[in-house]
Amino acid sequence: MAVPIAVLDCDLLLYGRGHRTLDRFKLEDVTDEYLVSTYGFPRQFICYLVDLLGATLSRPTQRSRAISPETQILAALGFYTSGSFQTRMGDAIGISQASMSRCVANVTEALVERASQFIHFPKDEATVQTLKDDFYGLAGMPRVLGVVDCTHVAIKAPNAEDLSYVNRKGLHSLNCLMVCDSRGVLLSAETHWPGSLPDCTVLEQAALTSQFETELHKDGWLLGDSSFLLRTWLMTPLHIPETPAEYRYNMAHSATHNVIERTFRTIRSRFRCLDGSKGTLQYSPEKSSHIILACCVLHNISLQHGLDVWSAPATGHMEQSEEEYEQMESVDSEACRVRQELLLTHFS
């Protein structure tokens, strides 16, 4: 008896002789509303990704040529925004769950390769000044180049170095250090740090610190919460404000720093694979780190395309810094002098 084609493994068709690409799904056949509800993004955005990643996803190998770049991108977006390899997602674009997993891996690596193109600090003076002006317009905090914080993303227990990824809540996670501008555009994203490391240690070891101490300290600073040490290029809140100027400084600092908390909520609600509602990322720490970074790249691209409405707070497990309310005492006398001068000049 003939076997119905519906039960054949899709990969047999994909990787059979001839390496022919199958037409499983066409963007023009569905509405924008369907694309947004199923894959998280509208047609124009998806077409941009096809143009951006198409050459990379069409590598001259048997498997990569079997599934079109468009289908690979839809599969990856479906996973990033839903957090699961649901059968209905694969059915919608005509591929198996195993193929979806390969598509996610391909698209993730293609996005990670382009991270520096989309996540970086501005370099020309005019753009840097605009960055400062935009932050100043929020709450009157001058010379701000970005706001920095850490957030934890839950992952499965790795096979090696297990304890290094256990955070203070007893969960396995990656501690991700990020900086954003006043609109929530990410300027830096380091997504690979083990969850056991406190925020201050992550920053101390991060490439971000080297950047600011050697390259990016352009008469300005980042704003960080009290889990970080005060530095000449990193302004933190006063632990116990006493004067009106100190209260005004803390209020302006808090209102400005809140931008990154909203950014974390936006990323978590847009990319549900990171929020824990579908479980932890079921990958090694390295692959999980790449998935997080890929989502960060997509976040910035989405802002470039005008998809910049702040999302409402969502429940989930992409957690804020565990050290948020721990006061770190600075021993940097020059940093203390810089903050005191800021208090006298702008908040007295």
mmCIF file of C-alpha atoms in Angstrom, residues 5 12 53 56 63 72 87 91 98 108-109 141 153 176-177 182 186 225 233 242-243 250 261 281-282 295 307 325 342:
data_model
loop_
_atom_site.group_PDB
_atom_site.id
_atom_site.type_symbol
_atom_site.label_atom_id
_atom_site.label_comp_id
_atom_site.label_asym_id
_atom_site.label_seq_id
_atom_site.Cartn_x
_atom_site.Cartn_y
_atom_site.Cartn_z
ATOM 1 C CA ILE A 5 3.220 11.716 1.496
ATOM 2 C CA LEU A 12 13.787 13.143 2.893
ATOM 3 C CA LEU A 53 20.848 37.325 5.720
ATOM 4 C CA THR A 56 24.679 33.728 4.406
ATOM 5 C CA ARG A 63 21.290 21.252 3.542
ATOM 6 C CA GLN A 72 14.733 29.631 7.747
ATOM 7 C CA THR A 87 4.479 21.321 15.680
ATOM 8 C CA ASP A 91 3.455 22.758 9.849
ATOM 9 C CA ALA A 98 14.385 18.916 13.511
ATOM 10 C CA THR A 108 21.200 32.755 15.070
ATOM 11 C CA GLU A 109 24.778 32.479 13.821
ATOM 12 C CA MET A 141 21.091 64.337 33.850
ATOM 13 C CA VAL A 153 18.372 34.583 31.405
ATOM 14 C CA CYS A 176 23.941 39.556 30.546
ATOM 15 C CA LEU A 177 25.500 43.025 30.686
ATOM 16 C CA SER A 182 17.368 56.886 25.667
ATOM 17 C CA LEU A 186 21.317 48.625 22.656
ATOM 18 C CA ASP A 225 22.707 51.277 39.761
ATOM 19 C CA TRP A 233 32.960 57.039 33.564
ATOM 20 C CA GLU A 242 21.377 64.088 52.656
ATOM 21 C CA THR A 243 21.219 67.423 50.838
ATOM 22 C CA ASN A 250 19.358 60.532 42.794
ATOM 23 C CA GLU A 261 14.637 48.398 32.835
ATOM 24 C CA LEU A 281 16.786 27.800 26.980
ATOM 25 C CA GLN A 282 17.574 24.168 26.199
ATOM 26 C CA CYS A 295 17.514 38.642 19.876
ATOM 27 C CA LEU A 307 8.770 49.162 15.880
ATOM 28 C CA TYR A 325 19.843 46.921 46.023
ATOM 29 C CA LEU A 342 28.447 66.971 39.011
#
